[in-house]
């Protein structure tokens, strides 16, 4: 029976890590930081904190829009993002002197705490980790494919590592760390031990990363995975255009709440033109689905729900699309799962470094032990 040698698996494991270890390490590091980017924002930017000393109830997104409209009468508000309870809500708008601005509105006090005209730290880390800030052209980014392709490298490293480490399951009950046999031995023991205890984490990250690769191909080829709300028929538009829509954002949110009682809005897109709808995205009681798994489009003229989707209506591909992010970033369980993902992400980053050190030392040793060519020996004796 054909049997693959241990030397092959070791070489394969090394080549999965060595040639691109810097890129792989960078992606692991940025992903680890992205997991706690909300918490880092809270720590470093006081204006992003949603202080609520009087225990006031949170205002609705419609009230937050009204607050920004009052402060900036000429503003054109496009989106509202409802963040974690300890972070302010973000109202995104444009004005005559600002092409794009983000108002940090405290959802409890109603105070505008900051106007951010630049890129947020949360958005920057997601873009840096997601596609290395490579530009998007014609529906795809080279950086996105580079990052998502690392899932294959990670999966290859996992399989080959388990083939090398015989009876790896013993590391769960009897971990072995030799501290008195030199740095090389210590690094090798730590690399193996962390690798075994991180099997579940590496598997989740690599599989979700592989899904991102598939998802990128789907988007690049223009395949529609999710239904879209149809444009409002011109026949339904009034002959005399009013200055405001007859159906308010508050009414649209109430319609979504009636349709889905557990609906909690997280992202709201206001109509961009007369034939557009209110686009309401949110979450429900499902733990593993993201904050965009509930989608409701409301006609701003007649108050009709144009399109509605929830996890119960999704097919397999749509469900995977909305489960991938919470699993990849560990957001499904709140702060505690984020901490777990941060710890294991840090360990994975360290594994990429120790793996490179171990492999490079073996290469140096193998090169030194290799027989020298005859012309080299003659040179040394001259």
Coordinates of C-alpha atoms in Angstrom, one line a residue:
X1 CA 0.0 0.0 0.0
X2 CA 1.3 3.5 -1.0
X3 CA 2.4 5.4 2.1
X4 CA 3.5 9.1 2.1
X5 CA 6.7 9.6 4.1
X6 CA 7.1 11.8 7.1
X7 CA 9.8 13.8 5.2
X8 CA 7.2 14.7 2.5
X9 CA 4.7 16.0 5.1
X10 CA 7.4 18.0 6.8
X11 CA 8.5 19.6 3.5
X12 CA 4.9 20.3 2.5
X13 CA 4.2 21.8 6.0
X14 CA 7.2 24.1 5.6
X15 CA 6.4 25.2 2.1
X16 CA 2.9 26.1 3.3
X17 CA 4.4 28.5 5.7
X18 CA 7.9 29.6 4.6
X19 CA 7.5 31.4 1.3
X20 CA 4.7 33.6 2.4
X21 CA 5.1 33.6 6.2
X22 CA 5.4 37.4 6.4
X23 CA 2.1 37.9 4.5
X24 CA 0.4 35.1 6.5
X25 CA 1.7 36.5 9.8
X26 CA 0.5 40.0 8.9
X27 CA -3.0 38.8 8.0
X28 CA -3.2 36.9 11.3
X29 CA -2.1 39.9 13.2
X30 CA -4.5 42.4 11.5
X31 CA -7.4 39.9 11.9
X32 CA -6.6 39.5 15.6
X33 CA -6.7 43.3 16.0
X34 CA -9.9 43.6 13.9
X35 CA -11.6 41.2 16.3
X36 CA -11.3 43.8 19.2
X37 CA -11.4 46.9 17.0
X38 CA -14.6 48.1 18.6
X39 CA -13.2 47.7 22.1
X40 CA -9.9 49.5 21.1
X41 CA -12.0 52.3 19.7
X42 CA -13.8 52.6 23.0
X43 CA -10.5 52.7 24.8
X44 CA -8.8 55.2 22.6
X45 CA -11.6 57.6 21.6
X46 CA -13.7 59.1 24.3
X47 CA -16.1 60.6 21.7
X48 CA -17.0 57.0 20.6
X49 CA -18.2 56.0 24.0
X50 CA -21.9 55.9 24.6
X51 CA -22.0 57.0 28.2
X52 CA -25.4 56.6 30.0
X53 CA -25.0 57.6 33.6
X54 CA -28.8 58.3 33.9
X55 CA -29.8 54.9 32.5
X56 CA -31.8 56.5 29.7
X57 CA -33.5 54.3 27.1
X58 CA -31.8 54.2 23.7
X59 CA -33.3 56.5 21.1
X60 CA -34.5 55.0 17.8
X61 CA -32.5 55.5 14.6
X62 CA -35.2 57.9 13.3
X63 CA -34.6 60.1 16.3
X64 CA -30.9 60.1 15.7
X65 CA -31.4 61.2 12.1
X66 CA -33.7 64.0 13.3
X67 CA -30.9 65.2 15.7
X68 CA -28.3 65.3 12.9
X69 CA -30.8 67.1 10.5
X70 CA -31.4 69.7 13.1
X71 CA -27.7 70.3 13.6
X72 CA -26.9 70.2 9.9
X73 CA -30.0 71.5 8.0
X74 CA -28.5 71.2 4.6
X75 CA -27.1 67.7 5.2
X76 CA -28.1 64.7 3.0
X77 CA -28.3 61.7 5.3
X78 CA -27.6 58.4 3.7
X79 CA -27.1 55.7 6.3
X80 CA -27.3 55.0 10.0
X81 CA -25.2 52.4 11.8
X82 CA -26.2 51.1 15.2
X83 CA -23.1 49.8 17.0
X84 CA -22.6 47.9 20.2
X85 CA -24.5 49.4 23.2
X86 CA -21.3 50.8 24.7
X87 CA -20.5 52.6 21.4
X88 CA -22.2 55.6 19.8
X89 CA -24.4 55.2 16.7
X90 CA -23.0 56.5 13.5
X91 CA -25.1 58.7 11.2
X92 CA -23.4 59.0 7.8
X93 CA -24.2 62.1 5.7
X94 CA -22.9 64.5 3.1
X95 CA -23.1 68.3 3.1
X96 CA -22.0 71.2 0.9
X97 CA -18.6 71.5 2.7
X98 CA -18.2 67.7 3.5
X99 CA -18.4 65.0 0.8
X100 CA -18.7 62.4 3.5
X101 CA -19.0 62.7 7.2
X102 CA -19.9 60.5 10.2
X103 CA -21.7 62.0 13.1
X104 CA -21.1 60.1 16.4
X105 CA -24.4 60.4 18.2
X106 CA -24.9 59.2 21.7
X107 CA -28.1 57.1 21.4
X108 CA -28.9 57.8 25.1
X109 CA -28.3 61.5 25.5
X110 CA -28.8 62.5 21.9
X111 CA -25.6 64.5 21.9
X112 CA -23.4 64.7 18.8
X113 CA -20.0 63.9 20.3
X114 CA -17.9 64.1 17.1
X115 CA -18.0 64.7 13.4
X116 CA -15.6 62.3 11.7
X117 CA -14.6 63.2 8.2
X118 CA -12.1 60.4 7.8
X119 CA -11.7 56.7 8.0
X120 CA -12.6 55.1 11.3
X121 CA -10.2 52.6 13.0
X122 CA -12.8 49.9 12.8
X123 CA -13.2 50.3 9.1
X124 CA -9.5 50.6 8.5
X125 CA -8.7 47.4 10.3
X126 CA -11.4 45.5 8.5
X127 CA -10.2 46.7 5.1
X128 CA -6.5 46.1 6.0
X129 CA -7.3 42.6 7.1
X130 CA -9.9 41.9 4.4
X131 CA -8.1 43.0 1.2
X132 CA -4.8 44.7 2.4
X133 CA -6.1 48.1 1.2
X134 CA -5.8 47.0 -2.5
X135 CA -8.2 48.9 -4.7
X136 CA -11.4 47.4 -6.0
X137 CA -11.7 47.4 -9.8
X138 CA -14.4 45.8 -11.9
X139 CA -15.9 44.1 -8.8
X140 CA -12.8 42.5 -7.4
X141 CA -9.6 43.2 -5.5
X142 CA -6.4 41.4 -5.8
X143 CA -5.8 41.9 -2.1
X144 CA -9.1 40.2 -1.3
X145 CA -8.1 37.1 -3.3
X146 CA -4.6 37.1 -1.7
X147 CA -6.1 37.1 1.8
X148 CA -8.8 34.6 1.2
X149 CA -6.3 32.3 -0.6
X150 CA -4.4 32.1 2.7
X151 CA -7.2 29.8 3.9
X152 CA -5.8 27.1 1.7
X153 CA -2.3 27.6 3.1
X154 CA -3.7 27.4 6.6
X155 CA -5.7 24.3 5.9
X156 CA -2.6 22.7 4.3
X157 CA -0.5 23.6 7.3
X158 CA -3.1 22.1 9.6
X159 CA -3.3 18.8 7.7
X160 CA 0.4 18.4 7.2
X161 CA 1.2 19.4 10.8
X162 CA -1.2 16.7 12.1
X163 CA 0.5 14.1 9.8
X164 CA 3.9 15.1 11.2
X165 CA 2.9 15.1 14.9
X166 CA 2.0 11.5 15.5
X167 CA -0.5 10.8 18.3
X168 CA -1.1 14.6 18.6
X169 CA -4.1 14.0 20.9
X170 CA -1.7 13.1 23.8
X171 CA -0.9 16.8 24.0
X172 CA -4.4 17.4 25.5
X173 CA -3.8 15.2 28.5
X174 CA 0.0 15.2 28.7
X175 CA 1.5 18.4 27.3
X176 CA 5.2 18.3 26.9
X177 CA 7.3 21.4 27.1
X178 CA 11.1 20.9 27.5
X179 CA 12.7 24.0 28.9
X180 CA 16.2 22.7 29.6
X181 CA 17.1 21.4 26.1
X182 CA 17.7 24.7 24.4
X183 CA 15.7 27.3 22.5
X184 CA 15.2 25.2 19.5
X185 CA 13.5 22.4 21.4
X186 CA 11.4 24.8 23.5
X187 CA 10.1 26.6 20.3
X188 CA 9.3 23.2 18.7
X189 CA 7.4 22.0 21.8
X190 CA 5.5 25.3 22.0
X191 CA 4.7 25.3 18.3
X192 CA 3.3 21.7 18.5
X193 CA 1.4 22.3 21.7
X194 CA -0.3 25.5 20.6
X195 CA -1.0 23.9 17.2
X196 CA -2.9 21.0 18.8
X197 CA -4.9 23.2 21.2
X198 CA -5.8 25.5 18.3
X199 CA -7.0 22.8 15.9
X200 CA -10.6 23.9 16.3
X201 CA -9.7 27.6 15.8
X202 CA -7.5 27.0 12.7
X203 CA -10.3 24.9 11.2
X204 CA -12.9 27.6 11.7
X205 CA -10.7 30.4 10.4
X206 CA -9.5 28.4 7.3
X207 CA -13.0 27.2 6.4
X208 CA -14.6 30.6 6.7
X209 CA -11.7 32.1 4.8
X210 CA -12.2 29.5 2.1
X211 CA -15.8 30.6 2.0
X212 CA -14.7 34.2 1.5
X213 CA -12.7 33.0 -1.5
X214 CA -15.8 31.4 -3.0
X215 CA -17.9 34.4 -2.1
X216 CA -15.4 36.7 -3.9
X217 CA -15.7 34.6 -7.1
X218 CA -19.5 34.7 -6.8
X219 CA -19.5 38.5 -6.5
X220 CA -16.9 38.9 -9.2
X221 CA -18.9 36.9 -11.7
X222 CA -22.0 38.9 -10.9
X223 CA -24.1 36.1 -9.5
X224 CA -27.0 37.3 -7.3
X225 CA -27.1 35.2 -4.1
X226 CA -29.7 37.3 -2.2
X227 CA -32.9 38.8 -3.4
X228 CA -33.1 42.6 -3.9
X229 CA -36.0 44.9 -3.5
X230 CA -37.4 46.0 -6.8
X231 CA -37.4 49.6 -7.8
X232 CA -40.6 51.4 -7.1
X233 CA -42.8 51.7 -10.2
X234 CA -43.0 55.2 -11.6
X235 CA -46.8 54.8 -11.7
X236 CA -46.9 54.7 -7.9
X237 CA -45.1 58.0 -7.6
X238 CA -47.1 61.2 -6.9
X239 CA -47.5 63.7 -9.7
X240 CA -46.4 66.5 -7.4
X241 CA -43.3 65.7 -5.5
X242 CA -43.5 66.5 -1.8
X243 CA -40.4 67.7 0.1
X244 CA -40.5 64.7 2.4
X245 CA -41.6 61.1 2.0
X246 CA -45.1 60.4 3.3
X247 CA -43.8 57.4 5.2
X248 CA -41.2 58.3 7.8
X249 CA -38.2 56.3 8.8
X250 CA -39.9 55.7 12.2
X251 CA -43.0 54.2 10.4
X252 CA -40.7 52.0 8.3
X253 CA -39.0 50.7 11.4
X254 CA -42.4 50.0 13.0
X255 CA -43.4 48.0 9.9
X256 CA -40.2 45.9 10.2
X257 CA -40.9 45.4 13.9
X258 CA -44.4 44.2 13.1
X259 CA -43.1 41.8 10.5
X260 CA -40.3 40.5 12.7
X261 CA -40.9 41.1 16.4
X262 CA -37.3 40.2 17.3
X263 CA -35.9 42.6 14.8
X264 CA -33.1 44.8 16.1
X265 CA -31.8 47.3 13.5
X266 CA -28.1 47.6 12.9
X267 CA -27.8 49.3 9.5
X268 CA -30.3 51.6 7.8
X269 CA -30.0 52.9 4.2
X270 CA -32.3 55.9 3.5
X271 CA -33.8 56.2 0.0
X272 CA -31.3 57.6 -2.5
X273 CA -33.9 58.6 -5.1
X274 CA -37.7 58.7 -5.6
X275 CA -37.8 55.0 -6.7
X276 CA -35.7 53.7 -3.9
X277 CA -36.8 52.2 -0.6
X278 CA -35.9 52.3 3.1
X279 CA -33.4 49.4 3.4
X280 CA -33.4 48.1 7.0
X281 CA -30.9 45.5 8.1
X282 CA -30.7 43.9 11.5
X283 CA -30.5 40.8 13.7
X284 CA -32.9 38.7 15.6
X285 CA -32.7 35.9 18.2
X286 CA -30.4 33.6 16.2
X287 CA -27.0 33.5 17.8
X288 CA -24.8 32.6 14.8
X289 CA -26.3 34.9 12.2
X290 CA -24.8 38.3 11.6
X291 CA -26.3 41.7 12.1
X292 CA -27.5 41.8 8.5
X293 CA -29.5 38.6 8.4
X294 CA -32.9 40.3 8.7
X295 CA -33.6 42.6 5.7
X296 CA -36.7 44.7 5.1
X297 CA -37.3 47.1 2.3
X298 CA -40.1 49.6 2.8
X299 CA -41.8 51.8 0.1
X300 CA -41.4 55.4 1.4
X301 CA -44.5 56.5 -0.5
X302 CA -47.2 53.9 0.3
X303 CA -45.6 52.2 3.4
X304 CA -45.6 48.8 1.7
X305 CA -43.0 46.2 2.5
X306 CA -41.3 45.6 -0.9
X307 CA -39.0 42.8 0.2
X308 CA -38.3 40.9 3.5
X309 CA -35.9 38.2 4.4
X310 CA -35.0 36.4 7.6
X311 CA -32.8 33.4 8.4
X312 CA -35.9 31.2 8.1
X313 CA -36.2 32.2 4.4
X314 CA -32.6 31.5 3.5
X315 CA -31.2 28.7 1.5
X316 CA -27.9 27.0 2.3
X317 CA -25.6 29.5 0.5
X318 CA -27.3 32.5 2.0
X319 CA -27.1 31.0 5.5
X320 CA -23.4 30.4 5.1
X321 CA -22.9 34.0 3.9
X322 CA -24.5 35.3 7.1
X323 CA -22.9 32.9 9.5
X324 CA -19.3 33.3 8.2
X325 CA -18.5 36.7 9.7
X326 CA -19.6 35.9 13.3
X327 CA -17.6 32.6 13.2
X328 CA -14.6 34.2 11.6
X329 CA -14.4 37.2 14.0
X330 CA -15.9 35.5 17.0
X331 CA -18.7 38.1 17.5
X332 CA -21.6 35.7 18.0
X333 CA -21.1 35.6 21.8
X334 CA -20.3 39.2 22.6
X335 CA -17.2 40.3 24.4
X336 CA -16.3 36.8 25.8
X337 CA -16.0 35.1 22.4
X338 CA -14.1 38.1 21.1
X339 CA -11.6 37.6 23.9
X340 CA -11.3 33.9 23.0
X341 CA -10.8 34.7 19.3
X342 CA -8.2 37.4 20.2
X343 CA -6.2 35.0 22.4
X344 CA -6.2 32.2 19.8
X345 CA -5.5 34.7 17.0
X346 CA -2.5 35.9 18.9
X347 CA -1.4 32.3 19.3
X348 CA -1.8 31.7 15.6
X349 CA 0.3 34.8 14.8
X350 CA 3.0 33.5 17.2
X351 CA 2.8 30.0 15.5
X352 CA 3.6 31.6 12.2
X353 CA 6.7 33.2 13.6
X354 CA 7.9 30.1 15.5
X355 CA 7.2 27.9 12.5
X356 CA 9.4 30.1 10.3
X357 CA 12.2 30.0 12.9
X358 CA 12.0 26.2 13.2
X359 CA 12.0 25.8 9.4
X360 CA 14.8 28.3 8.7
X361 CA 17.0 26.6 11.4
X362 CA 16.4 23.2 9.7
X363 CA 17.3 24.7 6.3
X364 CA 20.5 26.1 7.7
X365 CA 21.4 22.8 9.3
X366 CA 20.6 20.9 6.2
X367 CA 22.7 23.2 4.1
X368 CA 25.7 22.9 6.4
X369 CA 25.4 19.1 6.4
X370 CA 25.1 18.8 2.6
X371 CA 28.2 17.6 0.7
X372 CA 30.1 20.3 -0.9
X373 CA 30.8 20.2 -4.7
X374 CA 34.4 19.4 -5.8
X375 CA 35.2 22.9 -7.0
X376 CA 34.3 24.3 -3.6
X377 CA 36.7 21.9 -1.9
X378 CA 39.5 22.8 -4.3
X379 CA 38.7 26.5 -3.6
X380 CA 39.1 25.9 0.2
X381 CA 42.5 24.3 -0.2
X382 CA 43.9 27.0 -2.4

